[in-house]
Coordinates of C-alpha atoms and ligand atoms in Angstrom, one line a residue:
M1 CA 131.5 192.5 133.2
N2 CA 128.9 193.0 130.5
R3 CA 125.8 190.9 130.6
T4 CA 124.2 190.0 127.3
E5 CA 120.8 188.2 127.6
I6 CA 120.8 185.1 125.5
Q7 CA 117.4 186.2 123.9
T8 CA 119.2 189.2 122.3
L9 CA 121.3 186.8 120.2
G10 CA 118.9 183.9 119.9
E11 CA 119.9 180.2 119.6
F12 CA 121.7 180.6 116.3
G13 CA 123.5 183.8 117.3
L14 CA 124.7 182.1 120.5
I15 CA 125.9 179.1 118.5
D16 CA 127.8 181.4 116.2
R17 CA 129.4 183.2 119.1
L18 CA 130.4 180.0 120.8
T19 CA 131.8 178.3 117.8
S20 CA 133.4 181.2 115.9
G21 CA 136.9 180.4 114.7
I22 CA 136.6 176.7 115.5
T23 CA 138.1 174.8 112.6
P24 CA 138.9 171.1 112.5
K25 CA 142.5 170.2 112.7
D26 CA 142.6 166.5 113.0
S27 CA 142.9 164.5 109.8
T28 CA 139.9 162.3 110.8
T29 CA 137.5 165.3 110.8
I30 CA 136.0 165.6 107.3
K31 CA 133.3 168.1 108.4
G32 CA 132.9 169.8 111.7
I33 CA 130.3 172.4 112.9
G34 CA 127.8 173.7 110.4
D35 CA 125.9 170.9 108.9
D36 CA 123.3 168.5 110.2
A37 CA 126.0 166.1 111.3
A38 CA 129.7 166.0 111.6
V39 CA 131.5 163.7 109.2
L40 CA 134.5 161.6 110.5
D41 CA 136.8 159.2 108.9
H42 CA 138.6 156.7 111.1
K43 CA 139.6 154.5 108.2
S44 CA 140.7 151.1 109.4
Y45 CA 140.7 152.1 113.0
R46 CA 138.1 151.3 115.6
T47 CA 135.9 154.2 116.6
L48 CA 135.4 154.8 120.3
V49 CA 132.4 156.8 121.6
T50 CA 131.7 158.0 125.2
T51 CA 129.3 160.4 126.7
D52 CA 128.7 162.1 130.1
I53 CA 126.0 164.3 131.4
L54 CA 126.6 166.9 134.0
L55 CA 123.7 168.5 135.9
E56 CA 123.9 171.7 138.0
G57 CA 123.3 170.8 141.6
V58 CA 124.0 167.1 141.1
H59 CA 127.4 167.0 139.5
F60 CA 128.7 170.6 140.0
N61 CA 128.0 173.5 142.2
L62 CA 128.6 176.9 140.6
E63 CA 129.1 178.6 144.1
Y64 CA 132.7 177.5 144.0
V65 CA 133.3 176.1 140.5
P66 CA 134.3 178.8 138.0
L67 CA 132.5 178.3 134.6
R68 CA 135.9 178.1 132.8
H69 CA 137.0 175.3 135.0
L70 CA 133.7 173.5 134.6
G71 CA 134.0 173.6 130.8
Y72 CA 137.6 172.3 131.0
K73 CA 136.6 169.5 133.4
S74 CA 133.5 168.5 131.4
A75 CA 135.7 168.0 128.3
V76 CA 138.5 166.3 130.2
V77 CA 136.4 163.6 131.9
N78 CA 135.2 162.5 128.5
I79 CA 138.7 162.6 127.0
S80 CA 139.8 160.4 130.0
D81 CA 137.3 157.7 129.0
I82 CA 138.8 157.5 125.6
C83 CA 142.3 157.3 127.1
A84 CA 141.0 154.5 129.3
M85 CA 140.3 152.4 126.2
N86 CA 143.9 153.0 125.2
G87 CA 142.6 155.2 122.4
R88 CA 143.4 158.6 120.9
P89 CA 140.6 161.2 121.5
T90 CA 139.8 163.0 118.2
Q91 CA 136.5 164.8 118.4
L92 CA 134.1 166.4 120.9
V93 CA 130.3 167.1 120.7
V94 CA 128.8 169.5 123.2
A95 CA 125.1 169.8 124.1
L96 CA 123.9 172.5 126.4
G97 CA 120.6 173.2 128.3
I98 CA 120.8 176.8 129.5
S99 CA 118.4 178.6 131.9
K100 CA 117.8 182.4 131.9
R101 CA 120.2 182.8 134.8
F102 CA 123.1 182.5 132.4
S103 CA 124.2 185.3 130.1
V104 CA 126.0 185.0 126.8
E105 CA 129.2 185.9 128.6
D106 CA 128.7 183.1 131.1
I107 CA 128.4 180.5 128.4
E108 CA 131.4 182.0 126.6
E109 CA 133.4 181.5 129.8
L110 CA 132.3 177.8 129.9
Y111 CA 133.3 177.5 126.3
S112 CA 136.7 179.0 126.9
G113 CA 137.4 176.1 129.2
I114 CA 136.1 173.6 126.7
R115 CA 138.3 175.2 124.0
I116 CA 141.4 175.1 126.1
A117 CA 140.9 171.4 126.8
C118 CA 140.3 170.7 123.1
E119 CA 143.6 172.5 122.2
R120 CA 145.5 170.8 125.0
Y121 CA 144.4 167.3 124.0
G122 CA 144.3 167.9 120.2
V123 CA 140.6 167.3 119.9
D124 CA 138.3 168.9 117.4
L125 CA 135.0 170.4 118.6
V126 CA 132.7 169.2 115.8
G127 CA 129.2 170.0 116.9
G128 CA 126.6 170.1 119.6
D129 CA 123.1 171.3 120.4
T130 CA 121.9 174.4 122.3
T131 CA 118.6 174.7 124.0
A132 CA 116.8 176.6 126.8
S133 CA 116.3 174.9 130.1
L134 CA 113.8 175.7 132.9
T135 CA 116.2 175.2 135.7
G136 CA 120.0 175.4 135.8
L137 CA 122.7 174.3 133.5
T138 CA 123.0 170.9 131.8
I139 CA 126.1 169.9 129.9
S140 CA 126.3 166.7 127.9
I141 CA 129.5 166.0 126.2
T142 CA 130.4 163.2 123.8
C143 CA 133.9 162.4 122.9
I144 CA 134.9 160.3 119.9
G145 CA 138.3 158.6 119.5
E146 CA 140.1 155.9 117.6
A147 CA 142.4 153.0 118.2
K148 CA 143.9 150.3 116.1
K149 CA 141.8 147.2 116.5
D150 CA 144.4 145.3 118.5
D151 CA 145.3 148.3 120.7
V152 CA 141.8 148.7 122.3
V153 CA 142.0 147.7 126.0
Y154 CA 138.8 146.6 127.7
R155 CA 137.9 146.2 131.3
S156 CA 137.6 142.5 130.8
G157 CA 141.1 141.4 129.9
A158 CA 142.8 141.0 133.4
Q159 CA 144.4 137.6 134.0
V160 CA 145.5 135.8 137.2
N161 CA 149.0 137.0 138.3
D162 CA 148.8 140.3 136.3
I163 CA 150.2 143.3 138.0
I164 CA 147.8 146.1 139.0
C165 CA 149.1 149.6 138.2
C166 CA 147.8 153.0 138.8
T167 CA 149.0 156.4 137.6
G168 CA 149.5 159.6 139.6
N169 CA 148.1 159.7 143.1
L170 CA 144.8 159.0 144.7
G171 CA 142.3 160.8 146.9
A172 CA 143.5 164.3 146.0
A173 CA 140.4 165.4 144.1
Y174 CA 138.2 164.2 146.9
M175 CA 140.2 166.1 149.5
G176 CA 139.9 169.2 147.3
L177 CA 136.1 168.8 147.2
Q178 CA 136.0 168.4 151.0
L179 CA 138.0 171.6 151.4
L180 CA 135.8 173.5 148.9
E181 CA 132.6 172.3 150.7
R182 CA 133.9 173.2 154.1
E183 CA 134.9 176.7 153.0
R184 CA 131.6 177.2 151.2
I185 CA 129.8 176.7 154.5
A186 CA 132.5 178.3 156.8
S187 CA 133.3 181.3 154.7
A188 CA 129.7 182.0 153.6
G189 CA 130.9 184.2 150.7
D190 CA 133.8 185.8 152.5
N191 CA 136.3 185.5 149.8
E192 CA 139.3 186.6 151.8
Q193 CA 138.6 184.1 154.5
A194 CA 138.3 181.3 151.9
Q195 CA 141.5 182.4 150.2
K196 CA 143.4 182.1 153.5
A197 CA 142.0 178.6 154.1
F198 CA 143.1 177.6 150.6
E199 CA 146.8 178.6 151.1
G200 CA 149.1 175.7 150.8
K201 CA 146.3 173.5 149.5
E202 CA 146.6 174.5 145.8
Y203 CA 147.4 171.0 144.6
I204 CA 144.3 169.3 146.0
L205 CA 142.1 172.2 144.8
E206 CA 143.6 172.0 141.3
R207 CA 143.0 168.2 141.3
Q208 CA 139.3 168.8 142.0
L209 CA 138.8 171.9 139.8
K210 CA 141.1 171.1 136.9
P211 CA 141.7 167.4 136.5
E212 CA 143.8 166.1 133.6
A213 CA 143.3 163.0 131.4
R214 CA 146.3 160.7 131.4
R215 CA 146.9 160.8 127.6
D216 CA 150.6 161.1 128.4
I217 CA 150.6 157.6 130.1
V218 CA 148.7 156.0 127.1
L219 CA 151.4 157.4 124.8
K220 CA 154.3 156.2 127.1
L221 CA 152.8 152.8 127.4
G222 CA 152.7 152.6 123.7
E223 CA 156.3 153.8 123.4
A224 CA 157.4 151.2 126.0
G225 CA 155.7 148.4 124.0
I226 CA 153.3 147.7 126.8
R227 CA 149.7 146.8 126.0
P228 CA 147.7 146.7 129.3
T229 CA 145.6 143.6 129.7
S230 CA 142.7 145.7 131.1
M231 CA 142.2 149.4 131.9
I232 CA 139.7 151.8 133.4
D233 CA 139.8 155.5 134.5
I234 CA 139.4 156.3 138.1
S235 CA 136.3 158.4 138.3
D236 CA 134.4 156.8 141.2
G237 CA 137.3 155.7 143.4
L238 CA 139.9 153.0 143.2
S239 CA 137.8 150.3 145.0
S240 CA 134.9 150.8 142.7
E241 CA 137.0 150.7 139.6
L242 CA 139.0 147.6 140.7
L243 CA 135.7 145.8 141.3
H244 CA 134.6 146.7 137.8
I245 CA 137.8 145.3 136.3
C246 CA 137.6 142.1 138.4
K247 CA 133.9 141.6 137.7
A248 CA 134.4 142.1 133.9
S249 CA 137.5 139.9 133.8
G250 CA 136.1 137.2 136.2
V251 CA 139.0 137.5 138.6
G252 CA 139.9 138.6 142.1
C253 CA 142.7 140.9 143.4
S254 CA 144.9 141.9 146.2
V255 CA 145.9 145.6 146.6
Y256 CA 148.4 146.8 149.2
A257 CA 147.5 149.8 151.4
D258 CA 151.2 150.7 151.7
K259 CA 151.6 150.8 147.9
L260 CA 148.8 153.3 147.3
P261 CA 150.2 156.6 145.9
I262 CA 149.1 159.5 148.1
D263 CA 150.3 163.1 147.8
Y264 CA 151.5 164.9 150.9
E265 CA 148.7 167.6 150.6
T266 CA 146.1 164.8 150.5
A267 CA 147.4 163.2 153.6
A268 CA 147.6 166.5 155.4
M269 CA 144.1 167.4 154.5
A270 CA 142.8 164.0 155.6
E271 CA 144.4 164.4 158.9
E272 CA 143.0 167.9 159.3
L273 CA 139.5 166.5 158.6
N274 CA 140.0 163.5 160.8
M275 CA 139.6 161.1 157.9
D276 CA 141.5 158.0 157.2
V277 CA 143.7 158.7 154.2
V278 CA 143.6 155.1 152.9
T279 CA 139.8 155.3 152.8
C280 CA 140.1 158.6 150.9
A281 CA 142.5 157.0 148.4
L282 CA 140.2 154.0 147.9
N283 CA 136.9 155.7 147.8
G284 CA 137.5 159.3 146.8
G285 CA 136.3 160.0 143.3
E286 CA 137.3 162.2 140.4
D287 CA 141.0 161.6 140.3
Y288 CA 140.8 160.6 136.6
E289 CA 144.0 158.6 136.9
L290 CA 144.3 155.3 135.0
L291 CA 144.0 151.9 136.7
F292 CA 145.3 149.1 134.5
T293 CA 146.8 145.6 134.7
I294 CA 149.8 144.3 132.8
S295 CA 151.2 140.9 132.3
Q296 CA 154.2 139.8 134.5
K297 CA 156.3 139.7 131.3
D298 CA 156.1 143.5 131.1
Y299 CA 157.4 144.0 134.6
D300 CA 160.8 145.3 133.5
K301 CA 159.3 147.6 130.9
I302 CA 156.9 149.3 133.4
L303 CA 159.6 150.0 136.1
P304 CA 161.2 153.0 134.2
L305 CA 157.8 154.7 133.6
E306 CA 157.4 157.7 135.8
D307 CA 154.2 158.3 137.7
V308 CA 153.1 154.7 137.6
S309 CA 152.7 152.7 140.9
L310 CA 152.5 149.0 141.2
I311 CA 149.8 148.4 143.8
G312 CA 148.9 144.8 143.7
Y313 CA 148.1 141.5 141.8
I314 CA 145.2 139.9 140.1
Q315 CA 144.1 136.7 141.9
K316 CA 141.7 133.9 141.1
A317 CA 138.0 134.8 141.4
E318 CA 137.6 132.6 144.5
Y319 CA 140.0 134.7 146.4
G320 CA 137.8 137.8 146.1
C321 CA 138.9 141.4 145.9
N322 CA 140.9 142.4 149.0
L323 CA 142.9 145.2 150.5
V324 CA 146.0 144.1 152.4
T325 CA 146.5 146.5 155.2
R326 CA 149.8 147.7 156.6
S327 CA 149.5 145.2 159.4
G328 CA 148.9 142.4 156.9
N329 CA 145.2 141.9 157.4
E330 CA 142.9 141.4 154.4
I331 CA 139.8 143.5 154.1
K332 CA 137.2 142.9 151.4
L333 CA 137.0 145.8 148.9
K334 CA 133.7 147.6 148.7
A335 CA 132.4 150.0 146.1
Q336 CA 131.6 153.0 148.2
G337 CA 132.4 155.1 145.2
F338 CA 131.2 158.4 144.4
D339 CA 127.5 158.1 143.6
A340 CA 125.5 161.1 142.6
Y341 CA 122.3 159.3 143.7
S342 CA 123.5 158.6 147.2
E343 CA 123.2 162.1 148.5
Ligands
LIG401 P1 120.2 171.2 113.9 O1 119.0 172.0 113.6 O2 120.6 170.3 112.8 O3 120.2 170.5 115.3 P2 121.6 173.3 115.1 O4 121.1 174.6 114.6 O5 121.3 172.9 116.4 O6 121.4 172.2 114.0 O7 123.2 173.4 115.0 C1 123.9 174.0 113.9 C2 125.3 173.6 113.9 O8 125.9 174.0 115.1 C3 125.5 172.0 114.0 O9 126.7 171.7 113.2 C4 125.7 171.7 115.4 O10 126.4 170.6 115.6 C5 126.4 173.0 115.9 N1 126.2 173.3 117.3 C6 125.0 173.6 117.9 N2 125.1 173.8 119.2 C7 126.4 173.7 119.5 C8 127.2 173.8 120.6 N3 126.7 174.1 121.8 N4 128.6 173.7 120.5 C9 129.1 173.3 119.3 N5 128.4 173.2 118.2 C10 127.1 173.4 118.2
LIG402 MG1 120.3 171.2 117.1

């Protein structure tokens, strides 16, 4: 593949290359790329804003993460945060710090992933910043969204007796990461060996490398006339997110180990690695599923929704936050989460 040094284009040339052909499509975007600031119009809606920073070596490892996937995932994790507010993601802003190691083609590859995510979720890329960095790649993405005032769902709304729900399945992205890490060391660059080890494990790899935001669930909840009482996206692991909801809402909870949704590949990988699959489901990060609570009155409405599991109940604060094991024992939930500072 060609390698064009970034100096040959310069900052403005690079921005032009990266943003060529990008035109706003959403009706809330008045002005996108090309001025000192983007101009948005959310009318009578609430504006939602979220940002995430991703540092090479801390949040991603380019030895096994393709740049296109990295771009996609960087956008999706932000879009997921807007979904977790029960909002509609509308715009994205991308800031990059790029070291000399990266060519124009590399950054275009990253952008191809960001563009695919924008198209898939109907989000306009409306601006950013581009600068040189001394070491590695830094990606900071901000996502903007909107929701009607009464539709916004906070972490703080869970009530005693509410039903705790989660989407999709848990622990898969973490198992994917464990597999990638193991093969990075075991295969030491031998692609063929790594490919063999990945056979039959495509799902957990995809969950790690190409996560999706559950915009579909937000739409389905709306159609079903269900407004969750609280919601959060699962980026650091179920335990950690449940504790966030309970703390913000001033309540406790019971979740049942045998209700946790776990995919077959996740269970098989955990067994292969001699790990407890429930622990992986509770503490594995980066699933980007939605965790939410609903009022008991919405029980009949939630049942027909596909890909939603009912995993427990909200309790009084005095009860604490507990996992009920298969044998009926109660274990206090701990936030072992996924912490970039812990390594
Ligand atoms: P300023 O000097 O006002 O910071 P820039 O020259 O950095 O402007 O950017 C020019 C335009 O290109 C702005 O609209 C900015 O939002 C956009 N832009 C800069 N970098 C990126 C990027 N990496 N991705 C998308 N848009 C970008
Ligand atoms: Mg700038």
